[in-house]
XYZ file of C-alpha atoms in Angstrom:
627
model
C 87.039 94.816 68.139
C 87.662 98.317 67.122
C 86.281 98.524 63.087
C 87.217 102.300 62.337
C 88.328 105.536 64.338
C 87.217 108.524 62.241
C 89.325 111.636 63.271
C 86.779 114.635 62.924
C 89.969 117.430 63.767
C 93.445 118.291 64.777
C 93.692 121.176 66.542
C 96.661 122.523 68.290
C 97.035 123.171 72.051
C 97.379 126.486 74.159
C 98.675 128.073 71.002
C 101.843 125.497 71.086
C 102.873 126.623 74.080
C 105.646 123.926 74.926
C 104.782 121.205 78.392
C 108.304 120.597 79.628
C 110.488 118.408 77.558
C 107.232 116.739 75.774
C 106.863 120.207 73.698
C 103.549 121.069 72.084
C 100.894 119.735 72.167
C 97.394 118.546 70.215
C 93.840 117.880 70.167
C 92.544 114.876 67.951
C 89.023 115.099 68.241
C 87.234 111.988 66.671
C 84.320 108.799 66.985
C 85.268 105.227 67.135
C 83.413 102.083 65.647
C 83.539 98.833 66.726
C 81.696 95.229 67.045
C 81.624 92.199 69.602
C 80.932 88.538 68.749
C 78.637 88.121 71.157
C 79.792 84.032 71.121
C 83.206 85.122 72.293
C 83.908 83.897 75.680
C 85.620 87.599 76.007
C 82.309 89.110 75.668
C 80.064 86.843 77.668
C 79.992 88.988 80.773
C 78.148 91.295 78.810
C 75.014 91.787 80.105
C 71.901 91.425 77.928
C 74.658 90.894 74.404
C 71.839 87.883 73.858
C 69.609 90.419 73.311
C 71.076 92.815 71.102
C 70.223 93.122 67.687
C 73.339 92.045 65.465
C 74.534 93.330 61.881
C 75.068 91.653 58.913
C 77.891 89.612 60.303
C 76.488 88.117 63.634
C 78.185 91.103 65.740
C 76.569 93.640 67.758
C 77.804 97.696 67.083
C 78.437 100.440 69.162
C 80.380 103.947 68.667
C 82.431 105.836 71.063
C 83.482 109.122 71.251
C 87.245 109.740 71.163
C 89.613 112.925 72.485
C 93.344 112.690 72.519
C 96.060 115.107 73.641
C 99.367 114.125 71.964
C 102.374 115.441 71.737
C 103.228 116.926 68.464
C 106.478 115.425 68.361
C 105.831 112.088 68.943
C 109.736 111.402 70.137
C 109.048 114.140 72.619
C 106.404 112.403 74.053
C 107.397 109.275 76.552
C 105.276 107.015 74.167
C 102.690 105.618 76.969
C 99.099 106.546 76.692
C 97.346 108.080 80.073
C 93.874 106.898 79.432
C 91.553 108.676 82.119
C 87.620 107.062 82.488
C 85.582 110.123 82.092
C 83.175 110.608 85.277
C 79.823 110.773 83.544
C 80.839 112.134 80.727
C 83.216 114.808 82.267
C 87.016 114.883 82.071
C 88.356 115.360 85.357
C 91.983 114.352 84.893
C 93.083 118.633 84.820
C 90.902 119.803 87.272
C 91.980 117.334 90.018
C 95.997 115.662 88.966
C 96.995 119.060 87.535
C 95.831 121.409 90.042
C 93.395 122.980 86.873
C 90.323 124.861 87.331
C 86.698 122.377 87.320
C 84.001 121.931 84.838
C 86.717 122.024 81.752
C 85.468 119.561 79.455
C 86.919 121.025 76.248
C 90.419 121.379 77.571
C 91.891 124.691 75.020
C 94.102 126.904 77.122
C 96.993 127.110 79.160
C 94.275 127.770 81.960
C 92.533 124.384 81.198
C 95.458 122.132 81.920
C 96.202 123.858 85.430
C 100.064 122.850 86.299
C 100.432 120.506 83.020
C 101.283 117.739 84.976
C 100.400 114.973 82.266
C 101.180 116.902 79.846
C 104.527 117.607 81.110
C 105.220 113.794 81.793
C 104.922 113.173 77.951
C 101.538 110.786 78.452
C 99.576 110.770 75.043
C 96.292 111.460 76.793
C 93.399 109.265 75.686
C 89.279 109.599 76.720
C 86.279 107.976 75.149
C 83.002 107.070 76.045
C 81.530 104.747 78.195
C 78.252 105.339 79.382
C 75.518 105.304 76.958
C 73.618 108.047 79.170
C 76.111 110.154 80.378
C 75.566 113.930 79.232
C 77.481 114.884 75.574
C 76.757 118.493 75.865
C 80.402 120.479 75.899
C 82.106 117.819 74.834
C 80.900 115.257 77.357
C 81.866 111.688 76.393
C 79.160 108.982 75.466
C 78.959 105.651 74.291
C 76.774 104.759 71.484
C 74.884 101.147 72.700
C 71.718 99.328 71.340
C 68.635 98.380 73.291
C 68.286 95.364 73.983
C 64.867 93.493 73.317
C 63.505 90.397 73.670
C 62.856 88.610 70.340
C 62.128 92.087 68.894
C 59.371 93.272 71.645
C 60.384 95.618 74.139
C 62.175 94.412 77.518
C 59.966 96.231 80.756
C 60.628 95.667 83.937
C 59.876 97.771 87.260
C 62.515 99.181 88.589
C 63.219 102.081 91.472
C 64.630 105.534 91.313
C 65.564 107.529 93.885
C 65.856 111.648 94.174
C 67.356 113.350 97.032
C 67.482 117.909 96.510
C 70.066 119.645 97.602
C 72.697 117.112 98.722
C 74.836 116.325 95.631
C 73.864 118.635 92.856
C 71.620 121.678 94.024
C 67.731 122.140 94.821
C 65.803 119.607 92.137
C 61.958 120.570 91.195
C 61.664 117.332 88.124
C 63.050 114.288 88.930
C 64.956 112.825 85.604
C 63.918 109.317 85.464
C 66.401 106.426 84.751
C 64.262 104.734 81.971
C 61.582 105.323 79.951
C 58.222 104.705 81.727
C 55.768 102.003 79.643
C 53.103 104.098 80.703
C 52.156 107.727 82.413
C 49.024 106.091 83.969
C 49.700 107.156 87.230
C 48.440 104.155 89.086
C 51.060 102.016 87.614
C 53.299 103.589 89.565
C 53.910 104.653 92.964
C 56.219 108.078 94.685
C 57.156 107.637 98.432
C 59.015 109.991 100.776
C 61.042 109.627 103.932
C 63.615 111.494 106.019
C 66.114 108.655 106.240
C 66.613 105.243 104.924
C 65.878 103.627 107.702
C 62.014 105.199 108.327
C 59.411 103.869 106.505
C 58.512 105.583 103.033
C 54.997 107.266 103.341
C 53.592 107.010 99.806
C 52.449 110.343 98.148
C 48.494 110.405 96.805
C 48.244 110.645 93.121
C 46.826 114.286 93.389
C 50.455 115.019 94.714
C 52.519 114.428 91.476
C 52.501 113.785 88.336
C 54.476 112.249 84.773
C 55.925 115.514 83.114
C 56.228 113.436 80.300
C 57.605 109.393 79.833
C 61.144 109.957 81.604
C 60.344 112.465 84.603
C 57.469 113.562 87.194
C 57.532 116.411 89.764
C 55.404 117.220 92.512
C 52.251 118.970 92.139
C 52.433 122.699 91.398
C 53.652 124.671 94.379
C 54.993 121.856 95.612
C 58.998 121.590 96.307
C 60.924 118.536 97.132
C 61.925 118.811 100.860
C 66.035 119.663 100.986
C 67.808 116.144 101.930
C 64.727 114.091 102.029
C 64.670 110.722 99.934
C 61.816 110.284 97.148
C 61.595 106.734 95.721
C 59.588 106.073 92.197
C 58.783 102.442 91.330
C 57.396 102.630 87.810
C 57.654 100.203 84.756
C 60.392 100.990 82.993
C 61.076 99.939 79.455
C 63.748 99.960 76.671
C 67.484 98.782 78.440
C 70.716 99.876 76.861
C 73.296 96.902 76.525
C 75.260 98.740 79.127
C 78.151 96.507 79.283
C 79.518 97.637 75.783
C 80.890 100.574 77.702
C 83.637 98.121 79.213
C 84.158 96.262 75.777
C 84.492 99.505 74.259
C 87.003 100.678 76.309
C 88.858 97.606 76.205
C 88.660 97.909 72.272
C 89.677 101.564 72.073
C 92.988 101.125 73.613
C 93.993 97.782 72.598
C 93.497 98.974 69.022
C 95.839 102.101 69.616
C 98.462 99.990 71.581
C 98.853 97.002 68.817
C 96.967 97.586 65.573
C 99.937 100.127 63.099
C 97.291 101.928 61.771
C 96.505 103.591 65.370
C 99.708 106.178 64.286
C 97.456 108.217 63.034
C 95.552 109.122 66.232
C 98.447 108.921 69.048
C 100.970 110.260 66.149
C 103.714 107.693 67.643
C 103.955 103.909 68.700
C 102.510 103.381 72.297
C 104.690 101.253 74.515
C 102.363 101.070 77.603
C 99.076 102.387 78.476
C 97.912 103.448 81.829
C 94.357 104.354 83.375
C 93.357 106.644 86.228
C 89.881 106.892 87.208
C 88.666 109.424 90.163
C 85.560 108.134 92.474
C 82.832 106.787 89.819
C 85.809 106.115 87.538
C 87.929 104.745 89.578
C 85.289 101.942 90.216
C 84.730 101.662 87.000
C 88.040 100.372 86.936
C 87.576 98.335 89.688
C 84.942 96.761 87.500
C 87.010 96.661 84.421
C 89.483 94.238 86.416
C 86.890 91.678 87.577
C 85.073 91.413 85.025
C 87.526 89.925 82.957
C 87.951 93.486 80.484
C 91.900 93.995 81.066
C 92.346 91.614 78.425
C 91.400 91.769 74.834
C 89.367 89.228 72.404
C 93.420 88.420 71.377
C 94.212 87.650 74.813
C 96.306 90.356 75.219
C 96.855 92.754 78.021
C 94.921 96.060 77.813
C 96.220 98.510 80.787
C 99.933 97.430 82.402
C 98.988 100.198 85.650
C 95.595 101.225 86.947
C 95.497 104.073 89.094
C 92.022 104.021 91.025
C 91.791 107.456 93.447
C 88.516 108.022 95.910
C 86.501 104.313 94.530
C 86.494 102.667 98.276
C 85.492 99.274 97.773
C 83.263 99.832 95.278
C 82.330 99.160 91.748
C 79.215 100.649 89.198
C 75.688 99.437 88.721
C 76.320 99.420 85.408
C 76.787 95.804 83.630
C 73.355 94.702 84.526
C 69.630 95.194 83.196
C 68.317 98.268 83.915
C 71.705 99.930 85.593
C 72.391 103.146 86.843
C 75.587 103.803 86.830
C 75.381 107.675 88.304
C 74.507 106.245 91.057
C 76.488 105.559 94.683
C 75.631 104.439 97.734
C 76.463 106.805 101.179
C 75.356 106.722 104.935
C 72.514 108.728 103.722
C 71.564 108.039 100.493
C 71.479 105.497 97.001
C 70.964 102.586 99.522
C 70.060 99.317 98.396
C 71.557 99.729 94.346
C 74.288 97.551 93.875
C 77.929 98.764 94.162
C 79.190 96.914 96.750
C 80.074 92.841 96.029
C 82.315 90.487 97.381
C 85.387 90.381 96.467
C 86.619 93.688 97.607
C 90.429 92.968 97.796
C 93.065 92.022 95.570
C 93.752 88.897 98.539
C 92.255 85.492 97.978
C 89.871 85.979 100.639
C 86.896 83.846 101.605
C 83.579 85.901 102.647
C 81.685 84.477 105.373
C 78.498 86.150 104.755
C 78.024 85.078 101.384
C 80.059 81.677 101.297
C 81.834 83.117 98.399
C 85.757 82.938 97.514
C 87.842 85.052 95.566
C 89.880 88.385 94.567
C 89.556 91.573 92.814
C 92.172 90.301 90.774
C 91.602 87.544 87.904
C 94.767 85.714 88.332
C 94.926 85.039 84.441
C 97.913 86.814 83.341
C 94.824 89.917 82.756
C 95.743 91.360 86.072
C 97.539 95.187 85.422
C 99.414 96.706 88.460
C 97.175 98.192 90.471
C 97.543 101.573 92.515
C 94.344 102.459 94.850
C 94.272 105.703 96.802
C 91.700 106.980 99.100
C 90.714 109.881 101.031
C 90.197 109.626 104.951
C 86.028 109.727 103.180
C 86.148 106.409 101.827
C 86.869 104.798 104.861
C 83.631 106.747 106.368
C 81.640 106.002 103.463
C 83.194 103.358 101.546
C 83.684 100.441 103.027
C 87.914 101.126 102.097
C 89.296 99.349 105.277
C 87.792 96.089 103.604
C 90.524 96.524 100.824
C 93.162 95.590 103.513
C 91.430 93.666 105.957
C 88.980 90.433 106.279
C 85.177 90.937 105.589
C 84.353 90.789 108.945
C 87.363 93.664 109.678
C 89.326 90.705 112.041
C 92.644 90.700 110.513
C 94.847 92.808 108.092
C 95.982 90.871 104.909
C 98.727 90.366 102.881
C 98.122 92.145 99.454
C 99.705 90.264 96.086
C 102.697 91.817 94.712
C 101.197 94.060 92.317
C 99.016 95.475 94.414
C 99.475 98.611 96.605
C 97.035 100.318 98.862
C 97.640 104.197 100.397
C 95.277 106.337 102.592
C 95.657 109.818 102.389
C 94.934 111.108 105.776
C 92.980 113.991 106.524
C 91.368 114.206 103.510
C 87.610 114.396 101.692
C 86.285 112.552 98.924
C 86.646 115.513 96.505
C 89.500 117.323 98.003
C 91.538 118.977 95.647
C 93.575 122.412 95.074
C 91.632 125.623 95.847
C 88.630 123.665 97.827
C 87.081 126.151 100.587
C 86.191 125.459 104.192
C 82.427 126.642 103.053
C 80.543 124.517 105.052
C 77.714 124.834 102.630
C 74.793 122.196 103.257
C 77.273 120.878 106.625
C 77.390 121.541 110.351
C 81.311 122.067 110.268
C 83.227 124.010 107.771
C 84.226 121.589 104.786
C 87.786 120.010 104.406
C 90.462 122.097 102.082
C 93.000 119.489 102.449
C 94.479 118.914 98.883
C 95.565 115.187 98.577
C 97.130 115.398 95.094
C 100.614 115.994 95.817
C 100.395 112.400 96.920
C 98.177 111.315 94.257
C 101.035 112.977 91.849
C 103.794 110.849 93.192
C 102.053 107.952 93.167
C 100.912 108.102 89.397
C 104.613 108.559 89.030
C 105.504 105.552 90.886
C 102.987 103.313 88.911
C 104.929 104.639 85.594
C 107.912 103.459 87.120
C 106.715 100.345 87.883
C 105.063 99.432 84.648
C 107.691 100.660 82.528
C 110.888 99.267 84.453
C 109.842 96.962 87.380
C 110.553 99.698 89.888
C 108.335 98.788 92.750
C 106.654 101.792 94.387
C 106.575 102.655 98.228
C 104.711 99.784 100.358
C 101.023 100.855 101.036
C 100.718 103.226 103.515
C 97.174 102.605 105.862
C 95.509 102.169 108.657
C 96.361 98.474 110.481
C 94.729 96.241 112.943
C 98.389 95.428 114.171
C 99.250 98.538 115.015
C 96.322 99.518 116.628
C 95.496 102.773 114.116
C 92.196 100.594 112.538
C 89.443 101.309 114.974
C 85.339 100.589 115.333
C 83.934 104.751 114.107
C 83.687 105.396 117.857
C 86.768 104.379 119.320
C 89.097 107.091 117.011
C 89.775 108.887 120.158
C 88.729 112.048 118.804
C 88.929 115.034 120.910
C 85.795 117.050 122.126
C 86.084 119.683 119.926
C 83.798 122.742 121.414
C 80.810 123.060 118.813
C 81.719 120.392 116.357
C 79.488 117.761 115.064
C 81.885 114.817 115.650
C 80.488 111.703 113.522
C 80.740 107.910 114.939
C 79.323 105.590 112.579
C 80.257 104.684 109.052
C 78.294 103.786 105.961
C 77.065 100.166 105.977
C 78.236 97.862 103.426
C 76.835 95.038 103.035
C 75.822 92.088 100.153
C 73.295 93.209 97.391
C 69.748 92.498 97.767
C 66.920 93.258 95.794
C 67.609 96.648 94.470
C 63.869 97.322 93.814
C 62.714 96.749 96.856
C 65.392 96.595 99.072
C 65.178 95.760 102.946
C 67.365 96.623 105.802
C 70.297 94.292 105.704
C 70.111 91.229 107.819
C 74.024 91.313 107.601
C 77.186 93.403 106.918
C 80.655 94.040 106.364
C 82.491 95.241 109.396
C 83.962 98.079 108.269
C 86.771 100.424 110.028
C 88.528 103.602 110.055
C 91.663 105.423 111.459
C 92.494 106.023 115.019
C 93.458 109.823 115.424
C 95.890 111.571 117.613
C 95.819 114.158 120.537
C 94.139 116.624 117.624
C 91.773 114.486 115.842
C 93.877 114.037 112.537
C 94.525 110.327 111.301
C 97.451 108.989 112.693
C 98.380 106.885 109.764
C 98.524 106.535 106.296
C 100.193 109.215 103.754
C 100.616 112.324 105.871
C 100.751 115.361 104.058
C 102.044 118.468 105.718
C 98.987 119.765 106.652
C 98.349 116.171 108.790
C 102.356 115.779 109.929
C 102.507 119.783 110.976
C 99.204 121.100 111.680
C 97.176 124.355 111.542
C 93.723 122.705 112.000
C 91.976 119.438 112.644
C 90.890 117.807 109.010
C 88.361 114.773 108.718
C 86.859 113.204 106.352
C 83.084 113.050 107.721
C 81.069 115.822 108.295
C 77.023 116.072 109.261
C 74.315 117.974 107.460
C 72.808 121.078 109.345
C 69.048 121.981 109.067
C 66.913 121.738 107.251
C 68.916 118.580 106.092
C 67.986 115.624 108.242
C 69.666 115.770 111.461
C 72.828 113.138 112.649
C 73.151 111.968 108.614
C 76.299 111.916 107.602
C 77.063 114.636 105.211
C 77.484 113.174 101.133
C 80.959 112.785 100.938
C 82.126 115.840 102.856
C 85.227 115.992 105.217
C 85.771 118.858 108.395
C 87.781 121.360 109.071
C 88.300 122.748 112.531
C 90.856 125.162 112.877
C 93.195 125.969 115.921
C 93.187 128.729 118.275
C 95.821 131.231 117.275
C 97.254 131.424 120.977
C 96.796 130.241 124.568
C 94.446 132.493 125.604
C 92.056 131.852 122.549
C 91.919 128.382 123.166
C 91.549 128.699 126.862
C 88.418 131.132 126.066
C 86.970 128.691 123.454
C 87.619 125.717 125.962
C 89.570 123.338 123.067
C 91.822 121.073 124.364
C 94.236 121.147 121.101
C 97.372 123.602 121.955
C 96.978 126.295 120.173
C 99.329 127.731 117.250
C 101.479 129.582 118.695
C 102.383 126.905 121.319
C 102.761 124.424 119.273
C 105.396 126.622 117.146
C 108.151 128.639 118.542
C 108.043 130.596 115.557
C 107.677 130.485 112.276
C 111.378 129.632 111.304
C 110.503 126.449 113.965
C 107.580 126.004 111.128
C 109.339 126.085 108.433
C 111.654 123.522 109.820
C 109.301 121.098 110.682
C 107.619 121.242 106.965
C 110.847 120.821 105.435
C 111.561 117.893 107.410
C 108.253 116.376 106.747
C 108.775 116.546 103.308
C 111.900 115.617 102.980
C 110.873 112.590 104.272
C 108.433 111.804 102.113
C 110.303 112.598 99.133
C 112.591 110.225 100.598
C 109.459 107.462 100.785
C 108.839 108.881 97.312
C 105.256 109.888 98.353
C 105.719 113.227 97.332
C 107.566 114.983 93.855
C 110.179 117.474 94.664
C 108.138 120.476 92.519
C 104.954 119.756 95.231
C 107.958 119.323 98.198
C 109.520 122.820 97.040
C 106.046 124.630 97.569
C 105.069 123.090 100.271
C 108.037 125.074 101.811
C 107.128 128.517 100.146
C 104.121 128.373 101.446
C 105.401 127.607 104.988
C 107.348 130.672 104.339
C 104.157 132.919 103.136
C 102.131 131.296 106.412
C 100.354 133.980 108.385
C 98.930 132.655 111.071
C 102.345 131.297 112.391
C 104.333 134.038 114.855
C 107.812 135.422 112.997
């Protein structure tokens, strides 16, 4: 339970500029307190809470940091908290939802909340922290947890790290470890390298790296890490947090400001309803936060009514476990072997032939919130998402519970949002631009609706086995686009194994993804404009170029491959996709068939009318379309 919530500051927002009909807004900056009985059966998922030292009253402590943006008229606001899981540490909700610029972790400005969305809805915005490791600098969000140990000695164990330069986060000389190492004798620990996860590791001699100090090594002076190859360090690792508090905190943070009366003073008005949205790492956090029993508080009462999860797949966080890492995340290329990936992936009943197991995402306790899950063409590539609507062996669709709803957003990349570039950067084809939040906009909206007054929201919108658009990776039918690298396989996903010395799987998931059409964009699911009247081709795979290993599928990077601007381009280039101008008679024949794509899914209510009303100016503004 939530003991104290110490507000530090109230500042206001972007000078009081007024958000719609919600008004001004402010910041309530602040740190939270709380305890867990660790004999509460609503706390015995927590890993290692047997371990933790306790306080004077049999409970174990943590603190969590605590932002809120609120209006300043509470009876402005629409009295519902927004509570967004931070992404290791960072807020994200502005820079993707809102259209908003990236890296903004200490949202000030007008220029901080992009288009205001939230803000403009009324939500009384709520973060706090979660992860005892993630990064606090400019105002990250962290979690406050105690280290477990085992009768008061230290808990060690050997467990695996593994670095990778260049792929996710820039060219890497020292490679952080995980843990604290028991020791910096080198021989107590061993550094291997390999191009791909499926060669075998060639260890590195001890002259060839060395501790930099207890929690990270580099190689030997001179020395770089090779760009997209995978280093693995097996060390002795001492000292784990209780992870798992992150959850209970969470759970404790906004129970306490939806029922306890003293929470007025931090959301400034009663809360009605909370919500939670969670993009990629987040989003299976809240994946997590479901199964694991979290949605409902020590009181037995219901924590988040809607949960919005955007770009999670199938997957959850290697988080409520000894030793976790929950930064990491498993793709065709790299992070294989660490758990994320468990039976059950759906919210269906479902029985899993490779593992004997039964069950559901879902809890079935009266815990369960309504649950939104969107995903990028990426996930399906990387992911594992076709198993959240299918079988585990990918044989049959299934029949989702009632308050459950599953959309693909086609033609799109893990991290698409508003002003991504076609840079190809590390890749072979240019990266994917394709914005899916329009759709992720609408959808939020429709979860509101649905929590708040039973308003069910559109069916889900994906890729089926019936109708033929749910395909093996190289049966999509995509066309032989000339000097594309055209991908054909998909992640594996498969049941955890040892993660410290894991082994090819014996067994997997059958995973699937969408059958295109006649110009390689996804023939089902949510399509956007940019799918429904094309300029380009947009996927969401895409391969590394050299001197990244060859064939691997790029991180979580989609394609774009634009169309010839005429007939005679396209004959010259030898594509087999008409070309603009004969696909469009002009551009008033452009315009029209935008307008009538959105209309429609306004209609489906997949899209708001402010996102369907610029989709149409910028029809109009289009310059590669004829007059």
């Amino acid at each position: 339970m939530l003991l104290s919530l110490d507000i530090e500051r109230i500042e206001i927002l972007a000078d009081g500029a007024p958000f719609g009909d919600a008004g001004a807004y402010e910041r309530v900056i602040g740190r939270a307190k709380g305890e867990v009985d660790p004999r509460d059966p609503a706390n015995k998922n927590i890993a290692l809470i047997d371990k933790a030292p306790l306080n004077a009253n049999g409970k174990v402590e943590y603190a969590t940091d605590i932002f809120i943006l609120r209006p300043k008229d509470p009876a402005r606001g629409n009295g519902r908290i927004l509570y967004e899981v931070n992404n290791r540490g960072r807020k994200m909700l502005f820079g993707n939802i809102a259209d908003g610029p990236q890296g903004v972790n200490d949202p000030k400005t007008m220029a901080d909340v992009g288009n205001g969305f939230p803000l403009r809805q009324g939500y009384t915005i709520v973060w706090s922290g979660w992860d005892p490791d993630a990064p606090r600098a400019n105002m990250g969000l962290g979690l406050t947890a105690p280290v477990a140990t085992d009768n008061g000695q230290p808990i060690v164990k050997v467990v695996r790290d593994e670095f990778c330069s260049g792929t996710r986060g820039g060219a890497i000389e020292v490679f952080k470890l995980s843990y604290e190492a028991t020791t910096q004798e080198q021989p107590r620990a061993t550094l291997t390298v390999r191009e791909r996860a499926d060669d075998e590791p060639r260890e590195l001699p001890l002259n060839q790296w060395s501790f930099v100090d207890a929690r990270s090594i580099k190689l030997r002076e001179g020395t770089k890490p090779k760009p997209g190859y995978l280093y693995e360090f097996r060390y002795e690792a001492k000292n784990p947090k209780v992870l798992g508090l992150g959850f209970a905190a969470t759970r404790d943070v906004i129970s306490w400001l939806r029922y306890d009366p003293a929470a007025i003073a931090a959301t400034g008005g009663k809360i009605s309803h909370a919500l939670a949205i969670g993009f990629s790492q987040a989003g299976r956090y809240l994946r997590n936060h479901i199964s694991e029993g979290f949605n409902r508080d020590e009181a037995g009462r219901k924590v988040f009514d809607g949960i919005h999860s955007h770009i999670a797949g199938v997957g959850r966080i290697f988080f409520n476990t000894p030793f976790g890492q929950p930064a990491r995340t498993g793709t065709q290329h790299e992070d294989h072997g660490f758990p994320e990936n468990e039976f059950p992936f759906s919210t269906a009943s479902l029985a899993d032939p490779l593992t004997g197991k039964k069950g559901s995402l879902f809890r079935g306790d009266g815990s369960d919130p309504k649950l939104i899950e969107t995903n990028t063409s990426t996930e399906y590539w990387q992911k594992g998402a076709s198993l959240l609507h299918t079988d585990p062996v990918g044989t049959e669709d299934v029949t989702l519970p009632a308050n459950s709803r599953v959309y693909m957003i086609a033609g799109t990349q893990h991290g698409g949002r508003a002003g991504a570039t076609t840079d190809p950067g590390p890749d072979i084809n240019p990266r994917n631009p394709h914005n899916p939040m329009p759709a992720v906009r609408a959808l939020l909206v429709a979860l509101d609706e649905w929590v708040v007054s039973g308003k069910e929201p559109p069916p889900s919108r994906i890729p089926t086995l019936a109708a033929g658009t749910l395909v093996e990776p190289d049966k999509t039918g995509f066309p032989a686009v000339p000097g594309a690298a055209v991908v054909k396989v998909t992640n594996q996903v498969a049941p955890p194994g040892d993660w410290v010395h894991p082994k090819p799987a014996d067994k997997a998931y059958r995973t699937l993804v969408c059958k295109v059409d006649a110009d390689g964009n996804e023939a089902a699911g949510v399509r956007l404009p940019d799918i429904a009247v094309p300029l380009a081709t947009y996927s969401g795979w895409n391969e590394y170029k050299p001197p990244y290993p060859a064939g691997e599928l790029a991180d979580r990077d989609g394609s774009c491959l634009p169309f010839a601007v005429d007939k005679a381009a396209r004959e010259a280039a030898g594509d087999p996709r008409p070309s603009i101008s004969e696909r469009y008679k002009s551009a008033a024949d452009y315009v029209a068939k935008v307008q009538a794509v959105v209309s429609a899914l306004q209609k489906d209510r997949l899209l708001l009318a402010e996102d369907a009303k610029s989709y149409v100016e910028r029809a109009h503004r289009e310059p590669r379309v004829a007059p």
